[in-house]
């Protein structure tokens, strides 16, 4: 019997939702045949069978959340050699799981802060995961053992108790009462009220993309000191240029339909192109803060993510090396990735590695938006709806098309003055197509 455990899906993914099985118990399956479909917070993937044989038992049902390392399916392999190999694989997996604990990044960080070897902590979480509660219990046991081995010191502590020791005792008690469900160490949450006492309710489980979005936004909101700088850009000339280009590509004399040059240009393509260029001048907004080493990491590559509204929730496809693409190529890439995201066909590698994000709510409505930074990035640009407004230009009131912009940034890497200069330069590029062309 070969126990196939949910493998490491990469990029820190610890679990996935089982969507459907392609097999049933007692079915025969060949190696690499489709086994099941899993949905993670990144994308939906089809997992192939690792062996040829007969399905002996399914380890989960559609709708279940399966943890990395959890037995997904048991396969009765055909040959004794296969059985021998599976036993060796299982043994290796067991040794690896014993050597390295399975735990979420936040739990690992908490273990480092508590000076605990997480690999020594007994795991009680799903799929053998170490939880924050496990760390607290382990720490409490260690404290009790240390106290028992030094009775003299304990007696001295009791007789010489001070306000400081009483405060420490209260902190220890509060530590045990902490609720780690928030995903943030040392964040205490009050119990949720019983809303059913007030009227009917509907409870919807937070899964996959929505669950991941909740965790990431809470993490970012607490760990990153957000600051916002707002402005407006007069995109009247740019919109005229953009529409002229699109008319040319759609008209009877359209340019060649090639990968590099075809298709509509959206305002998002211009903004991403401008941002990718400006980040070279303002590296603080293309950075991450490493709190463990107290360093600011400036990235020398420019992978720009953009928010995409999909049936599964908010996804952020990433355009790698955005600074190296033409405007037309960016427009094509944006549409292609957005379509893949909406269909649930986007690959994990196209949802990771971003260094800066752009979100646009203008197509739906609204003026200024105050987005949350896509942690561990250091900045995000929000775009509002382009609207016609009366504007004083050359001492004359004119009707102009104005684009609201908001730069949210990590105050640890930059101050307001630098953000103001970044947005000022961005506005100048968007307002003057000639300036824009000079910068690219």
Coordinates of C-alpha atoms in Angstrom, one line a residue:
X1 CA 0.0 0.0 0.0
X2 CA 1.4 3.4 -1.0
X3 CA 0.2 6.3 1.0
X4 CA 0.3 9.4 -1.2
X5 CA 0.5 12.6 0.9
X6 CA -0.4 16.0 -0.4
X7 CA 3.0 17.3 -1.6
X8 CA 4.5 20.7 -1.1
X9 CA 2.7 23.0 -3.5
X10 CA 5.3 25.7 -3.2
X11 CA 5.3 29.4 -2.2
X12 CA 4.4 28.7 1.4
X13 CA 1.1 27.1 0.6
X14 CA 0.1 24.8 3.5
X15 CA -3.3 23.5 2.4
X16 CA -5.7 23.2 -0.4
X17 CA -9.4 22.5 -0.9
X18 CA -10.3 19.2 -2.6
X19 CA -12.6 20.1 -5.5
X20 CA -13.3 16.7 -7.0
X21 CA -11.9 13.2 -7.4
X22 CA -11.2 11.8 -10.9
X23 CA -11.3 8.3 -9.4
X24 CA -13.2 6.2 -6.9
X25 CA -12.2 3.4 -4.6
X26 CA -11.3 0.1 -6.4
X27 CA -10.7 2.0 -9.7
X28 CA -7.5 1.2 -11.5
X29 CA -5.2 4.2 -12.3
X30 CA -2.0 4.6 -14.2
X31 CA 1.0 6.8 -13.1
X32 CA 0.5 10.4 -14.1
X33 CA -3.2 10.0 -14.8
X34 CA -5.4 12.7 -13.2
X35 CA -6.1 11.9 -9.6
X36 CA -7.9 14.9 -8.2
X37 CA -8.4 18.7 -8.5
X38 CA -7.2 20.9 -5.7
X39 CA -7.8 24.6 -5.2
X40 CA -5.3 26.6 -3.2
X41 CA -5.2 30.3 -2.4
X42 CA -3.1 30.7 -5.6
X43 CA -4.8 28.6 -8.3
X44 CA -6.7 25.4 -9.1
X45 CA -4.4 22.5 -10.0
X46 CA -4.9 18.9 -11.1
X47 CA -2.7 16.5 -9.1
X48 CA -1.6 13.4 -11.1
X49 CA -1.3 9.9 -9.6
X50 CA 2.2 9.0 -8.4
X51 CA 1.7 5.3 -9.0
X52 CA 0.1 2.6 -11.1
X53 CA -2.4 0.4 -9.2
X54 CA -5.8 0.2 -7.6
X55 CA -7.3 2.9 -5.4
X56 CA -7.6 1.4 -2.0
X57 CA -8.9 4.4 0.0
X58 CA -9.6 8.1 -0.4
X59 CA -8.3 10.2 2.4
X60 CA -10.7 13.2 1.9
X61 CA -14.0 14.2 0.4
X62 CA -14.7 17.1 -2.0
X63 CA -15.0 20.3 0.0
X64 CA -12.4 19.2 2.6
X65 CA -9.4 21.3 3.4
X66 CA -6.3 19.0 3.0
X67 CA -3.0 19.9 4.7
X68 CA 0.4 19.5 3.1
X69 CA 1.7 16.1 4.4
X70 CA -1.8 14.7 5.0
X71 CA -2.6 11.3 3.3
X72 CA -4.6 12.1 0.3
X73 CA -5.1 8.6 -1.1
X74 CA -3.9 5.0 -0.6
X75 CA -2.9 3.1 -3.7
X76 CA -2.4 -0.7 -3.9
X77 CA 0.5 -0.9 -6.3
X78 CA 0.8 -3.7 -8.9
X79 CA 4.4 -5.1 -8.3
X80 CA 6.3 -6.0 -5.2
X81 CA 9.1 -3.8 -6.4
X82 CA 6.7 -0.9 -6.5
X83 CA 5.7 -1.8 -2.9
X84 CA 9.3 -1.9 -1.8
X85 CA 9.9 1.5 -3.4
X86 CA 6.8 3.0 -1.9
X87 CA 7.9 1.8 1.6
X88 CA 11.3 3.4 1.0
X89 CA 9.5 6.6 -0.1
X90 CA 7.2 6.6 2.9
X91 CA 10.2 6.0 5.2
X92 CA 12.0 8.9 3.6
X93 CA 8.9 11.1 4.0
X94 CA 8.5 10.1 7.6
X95 CA 12.2 10.9 8.3
X96 CA 11.8 14.3 6.6
X97 CA 8.7 15.1 8.5
X98 CA 10.4 14.2 11.7
X99 CA 13.4 16.4 10.8
X100 CA 11.4 19.4 9.8
X101 CA 8.1 20.4 11.5
X102 CA 5.1 21.4 9.4
X103 CA 4.0 24.9 10.4
X104 CA 2.7 28.2 9.0
X105 CA 5.2 31.0 8.6
X106 CA 3.6 33.0 11.4
X107 CA 3.9 30.1 13.8
X108 CA 7.6 29.6 12.8
X109 CA 8.2 33.3 13.5
X110 CA 6.5 33.0 16.8
X111 CA 8.8 30.0 17.7
X112 CA 11.9 32.1 16.9
X113 CA 10.6 35.0 19.0
X114 CA 10.0 32.5 21.9
X115 CA 13.4 30.9 21.3
X116 CA 11.9 27.5 20.8
X117 CA 13.1 24.7 18.4
X118 CA 9.9 24.2 16.5
X119 CA 11.1 20.7 15.4
X120 CA 10.9 19.6 19.1
X121 CA 7.3 20.7 19.6
X122 CA 4.6 18.0 19.6
X123 CA 2.1 18.8 16.8
X124 CA -1.7 18.7 17.4
X125 CA -2.9 20.6 14.3
X126 CA -4.5 19.1 11.1
X127 CA -2.0 17.1 9.1
X128 CA 0.6 17.1 11.8
X129 CA 1.0 20.9 11.8
X130 CA 2.5 22.8 14.8
X131 CA 0.1 25.5 15.9
X132 CA 0.6 28.6 18.1
X133 CA -1.2 26.7 20.9
X134 CA 1.3 23.9 20.7
X135 CA 4.1 26.5 21.1
X136 CA 2.4 28.0 24.2
X137 CA 1.9 24.5 25.8
X138 CA 5.5 23.5 25.1
X139 CA 6.8 26.8 26.5
X140 CA 4.6 26.4 29.6
X141 CA 5.9 22.8 30.1
X142 CA 9.5 24.0 29.8
X143 CA 8.9 26.7 32.3
X144 CA 7.4 24.2 34.8
X145 CA 10.3 21.8 34.3
X146 CA 12.8 24.6 34.9
X147 CA 11.0 25.7 38.0
X148 CA 10.9 22.2 39.4
X149 CA 14.7 21.7 38.8
X150 CA 15.5 24.9 40.8
X151 CA 13.3 24.8 43.9
X152 CA 15.6 27.1 45.8
X153 CA 15.3 29.8 43.3
X154 CA 11.6 29.3 43.2
X155 CA 11.4 29.7 47.0
X156 CA 13.5 32.8 46.8
X157 CA 11.2 34.2 44.1
X158 CA 8.1 33.6 46.2
X159 CA 9.5 35.3 49.3
X160 CA 10.8 38.3 47.4
X161 CA 7.9 38.8 45.0
X162 CA 7.7 42.3 43.7
X163 CA 5.5 44.3 41.4
X164 CA 7.6 43.3 38.5
X165 CA 7.2 39.6 39.2
X166 CA 3.5 40.0 39.6
X167 CA 3.4 41.8 36.2
X168 CA 5.3 38.9 34.6
X169 CA 2.9 36.4 36.1
X170 CA -0.1 38.4 34.7
X171 CA 1.6 38.4 31.3
X172 CA 2.2 34.7 31.4
X173 CA -1.5 34.2 32.2
X174 CA -2.5 36.4 29.4
X175 CA -0.2 34.5 27.1
X176 CA -2.0 31.3 27.7
X177 CA -5.4 33.0 27.0
X178 CA -4.3 34.3 23.6
X179 CA -6.4 33.3 20.6
X180 CA -4.1 32.6 17.6
X181 CA -7.0 32.1 15.2
X182 CA -6.3 35.6 13.9
X183 CA -3.0 34.5 12.4
X184 CA -1.2 37.2 14.3
X185 CA 0.9 36.2 17.3
X186 CA -0.1 37.8 20.6
X187 CA -3.3 39.2 19.2
X188 CA -6.1 38.6 21.7
X189 CA -9.6 38.4 20.3
X190 CA -12.9 38.6 22.2
X191 CA -15.3 35.7 21.7
X192 CA -17.7 36.2 18.8
X193 CA -21.3 37.1 20.0
X194 CA -24.1 34.6 19.4
X195 CA -25.9 36.4 16.5
X196 CA -28.5 33.6 16.3
X197 CA -30.0 35.1 19.4
X198 CA -30.9 38.2 17.5
X199 CA -32.2 36.6 14.3
X200 CA -31.5 34.2 11.4
X201 CA -27.9 34.0 10.1
X202 CA -26.1 32.2 7.3
X203 CA -22.6 30.9 8.0
X204 CA -20.3 30.6 5.0
X205 CA -16.8 28.9 5.5
X206 CA -13.8 31.1 4.5
X207 CA -11.8 28.9 2.1
X208 CA -9.1 29.1 -0.6
X209 CA -8.7 32.6 -2.0
X210 CA -11.0 34.3 0.5
X211 CA -9.3 32.7 3.5
X212 CA -5.9 33.6 2.2
X213 CA -7.0 37.2 1.4
X214 CA -8.2 37.5 5.0
X215 CA -5.0 36.3 6.5
X216 CA -2.8 38.4 4.2
X217 CA -4.7 41.7 4.7
X218 CA -4.8 41.3 8.5
X219 CA -1.1 40.5 8.5
X220 CA -0.3 43.5 6.3
X221 CA -2.6 45.9 8.3
X222 CA -0.9 45.0 11.6
X223 CA 2.7 44.5 10.5
X224 CA 3.0 47.4 8.1
X225 CA 2.6 51.0 9.1
X226 CA 0.5 52.3 6.2
X227 CA 0.7 55.9 4.9
X228 CA -1.3 57.2 1.9
X229 CA -0.5 60.0 -0.5
X230 CA -3.2 61.1 -2.9
X231 CA -3.3 63.2 -6.1
X232 CA -5.0 63.5 -9.5
X233 CA -3.6 63.2 -13.0
X234 CA -5.1 65.0 -16.0
X235 CA -5.1 62.1 -18.5
X236 CA -7.1 64.0 -21.2
X237 CA -4.2 63.8 -23.8
X238 CA -3.2 60.3 -22.8
X239 CA -6.8 59.1 -23.2
X240 CA -6.9 60.7 -26.7
X241 CA -3.7 58.9 -27.6
X242 CA -4.9 55.6 -26.2
X243 CA -8.2 55.7 -28.0
X244 CA -6.5 56.6 -31.3
X245 CA -4.2 53.6 -30.9
X246 CA -7.1 51.3 -30.2
X247 CA -9.0 52.6 -33.2
X248 CA -6.0 51.8 -35.3
X249 CA -5.7 48.2 -34.1
X250 CA -9.5 47.6 -34.6
X251 CA -10.0 49.5 -37.8
X252 CA -9.7 48.3 -41.5
X253 CA -6.0 49.3 -41.5
X254 CA -5.2 47.5 -38.2
X255 CA -1.6 46.7 -37.5
X256 CA -0.3 43.2 -37.7
X257 CA -1.9 40.8 -35.2
X258 CA 1.4 39.8 -33.5
X259 CA 2.1 38.8 -29.9
X260 CA 4.1 41.9 -29.3
X261 CA 1.9 44.5 -30.9
X262 CA -1.8 43.5 -31.1
X263 CA -4.8 44.4 -29.0
X264 CA -6.3 47.1 -26.9
X265 CA -4.3 49.4 -24.6
X266 CA -5.9 50.1 -21.3
X267 CA -5.0 52.9 -18.9
X268 CA -3.6 50.2 -16.6
X269 CA -0.9 49.4 -19.2
X270 CA 0.3 53.0 -19.2
X271 CA 0.3 53.2 -15.4
X272 CA 2.2 49.9 -15.0
X273 CA 4.8 51.0 -17.7
X274 CA 5.2 54.4 -15.9
X275 CA 5.5 52.8 -12.4
X276 CA 8.0 50.2 -13.6
X277 CA 10.3 53.0 -14.8
X278 CA 9.9 55.2 -11.8
X279 CA 10.7 52.4 -9.3
X280 CA 14.3 52.5 -10.6
X281 CA 14.4 56.1 -9.4
X282 CA 12.5 55.4 -6.2
X283 CA 13.8 51.9 -5.0
X284 CA 12.2 52.3 -1.6
X285 CA 8.8 51.4 -3.1
X286 CA 10.2 48.3 -4.7
X287 CA 11.4 46.8 -1.4
X288 CA 10.6 44.6 1.5
X289 CA 11.5 45.0 5.2
X290 CA 13.2 42.0 6.9
X291 CA 12.4 42.5 10.6
X292 CA 14.5 39.6 11.7
X293 CA 17.7 41.1 10.4
X294 CA 16.4 44.7 10.5
X295 CA 17.3 45.3 6.8
X296 CA 15.5 46.9 3.9
X297 CA 15.7 44.7 0.8
X298 CA 15.8 46.7 -2.4
X299 CA 14.9 44.5 -5.4
X300 CA 16.6 45.1 -8.7
X301 CA 13.9 43.5 -10.7
X302 CA 10.4 44.9 -11.4
X303 CA 7.6 42.4 -11.2
X304 CA 4.3 44.4 -11.2
X305 CA 1.1 42.8 -9.9
X306 CA -2.4 44.0 -10.7
X307 CA -5.6 43.2 -8.9
X308 CA -8.1 41.1 -10.9
X309 CA -11.7 40.6 -9.8
X310 CA -12.6 36.9 -10.4
X311 CA -15.5 34.6 -9.4
X312 CA -13.1 33.0 -6.8
X313 CA -12.2 36.4 -5.3
X314 CA -9.4 38.9 -5.6
X315 CA -6.3 37.6 -7.3
X316 CA -3.1 39.5 -8.2
X317 CA -1.5 38.3 -11.4
X318 CA 2.1 39.4 -11.8
X319 CA 3.8 40.7 -14.9
X320 CA 7.5 39.7 -14.6
X321 CA 10.1 42.3 -15.7
X322 CA 7.4 44.8 -16.6
X323 CA 10.0 47.4 -17.3
X324 CA 11.3 45.4 -20.3
X325 CA 7.9 45.1 -22.1
X326 CA 6.5 47.6 -24.6
X327 CA 3.1 49.2 -23.9
X328 CA 1.4 46.9 -26.4
X329 CA 3.0 43.8 -24.9
X330 CA 1.9 45.0 -21.4
X331 CA -1.7 45.4 -22.7
X332 CA -1.7 41.9 -24.1
X333 CA -0.2 40.5 -21.0
X334 CA -2.7 42.2 -18.7
X335 CA -5.6 40.8 -20.7
X336 CA -4.2 37.3 -21.0
X337 CA -3.4 37.0 -17.3
X338 CA -6.8 38.5 -16.3
X339 CA -8.7 36.0 -18.5
X340 CA -6.7 33.1 -17.0
X341 CA -7.4 34.3 -13.5
X342 CA -11.2 34.6 -14.2
X343 CA -11.3 31.1 -15.7
X344 CA -9.3 29.6 -12.8
X345 CA -6.6 28.5 -15.2
X346 CA -3.7 30.8 -14.1
X347 CA -0.5 29.1 -13.0
X348 CA 1.0 29.7 -9.5
X349 CA 4.2 31.2 -11.0
X350 CA 2.0 34.0 -12.5
X351 CA 0.6 34.8 -9.1
X352 CA 3.8 35.1 -7.1
X353 CA 7.0 37.1 -7.0
X354 CA 5.5 40.6 -7.2
X355 CA 7.5 43.6 -6.1
X356 CA 4.8 46.3 -6.4
X357 CA 1.1 46.2 -7.0
X358 CA -1.5 48.3 -8.8
X359 CA -5.3 48.1 -8.2
X360 CA -7.9 49.8 -10.3
X361 CA -11.5 50.2 -9.1
X362 CA -12.3 52.8 -11.7
X363 CA -14.1 50.4 -14.0
X364 CA -16.6 49.7 -11.2
X365 CA -16.8 53.2 -9.7
X366 CA -15.6 55.3 -6.8
X367 CA -13.2 58.1 -6.5
X368 CA -10.0 57.6 -4.4
X369 CA -9.3 54.2 -3.0
X370 CA -7.2 53.3 0.0
X371 CA -5.7 49.9 -0.7
X372 CA -3.9 47.6 1.6
X373 CA -0.2 46.8 0.8
X374 CA 0.3 43.4 -0.7
X375 CA 2.7 42.2 2.1
X376 CA 5.7 41.7 2.0
X377 CA 5.8 44.4 -0.7
X378 CA 6.4 48.0 0.5
X379 CA 3.9 49.9 -1.7
X380 CA 0.7 49.7 -3.7
X381 CA -0.9 52.2 -6.2
X382 CA -4.7 52.6 -6.2
X383 CA -6.5 54.0 -9.3
X384 CA -10.0 55.5 -9.1
X385 CA -12.5 56.3 -11.9
X386 CA -11.5 58.7 -14.7
X387 CA -14.1 61.4 -14.6
X388 CA -14.7 64.7 -16.3
X389 CA -14.1 67.7 -14.0
X390 CA -13.8 71.4 -14.3
X391 CA -10.1 72.2 -13.9
X392 CA -8.2 75.5 -14.1
X393 CA -5.7 75.2 -16.9
X394 CA -3.7 78.1 -18.2
X395 CA -6.0 80.4 -16.1
X396 CA -9.0 79.1 -17.9
X397 CA -11.6 76.7 -16.5
X398 CA -11.7 73.6 -18.8
X399 CA -13.4 70.2 -18.7
X400 CA -10.6 67.7 -18.2
X401 CA -10.5 63.9 -17.6
X402 CA -9.0 63.4 -14.2
X403 CA -7.6 60.1 -12.8
X404 CA -7.5 59.8 -8.9
X405 CA -4.3 58.2 -7.6
X406 CA -3.4 56.9 -4.2
X407 CA 0.0 55.6 -3.2
X408 CA 0.0 53.5 0.0
X409 CA 3.4 52.8 1.3
X410 CA 5.3 51.3 4.2
X411 CA 6.4 54.2 6.5
X412 CA 9.5 52.2 7.6
X413 CA 11.0 52.4 4.1
X414 CA 10.1 56.0 3.1
X415 CA 8.6 59.2 4.3
X416 CA 5.8 61.4 2.9
X417 CA 8.2 63.6 0.9
X418 CA 9.6 60.8 -1.1
X419 CA 6.1 59.5 -1.8
X420 CA 5.0 62.9 -2.9
X421 CA 7.9 63.1 -5.4
X422 CA 7.1 59.6 -6.7
X423 CA 3.4 60.5 -7.3
X424 CA 4.4 63.9 -8.7
X425 CA 6.6 62.3 -11.3
X426 CA 4.0 59.7 -12.1
X427 CA 1.4 62.5 -12.7
X428 CA 3.8 64.4 -15.0
X429 CA 4.3 61.3 -17.1
X430 CA 0.6 60.5 -17.4
X431 CA -0.4 64.2 -18.1
X432 CA 2.1 64.7 -20.9
X433 CA 2.5 61.9 -23.5
X434 CA 5.8 63.5 -24.7
X435 CA 7.2 63.3 -21.2
X436 CA 5.9 59.7 -20.9
X437 CA 7.6 58.7 -24.2
X438 CA 10.9 60.3 -23.0
X439 CA 10.9 58.2 -19.8
X440 CA 10.3 54.9 -21.6

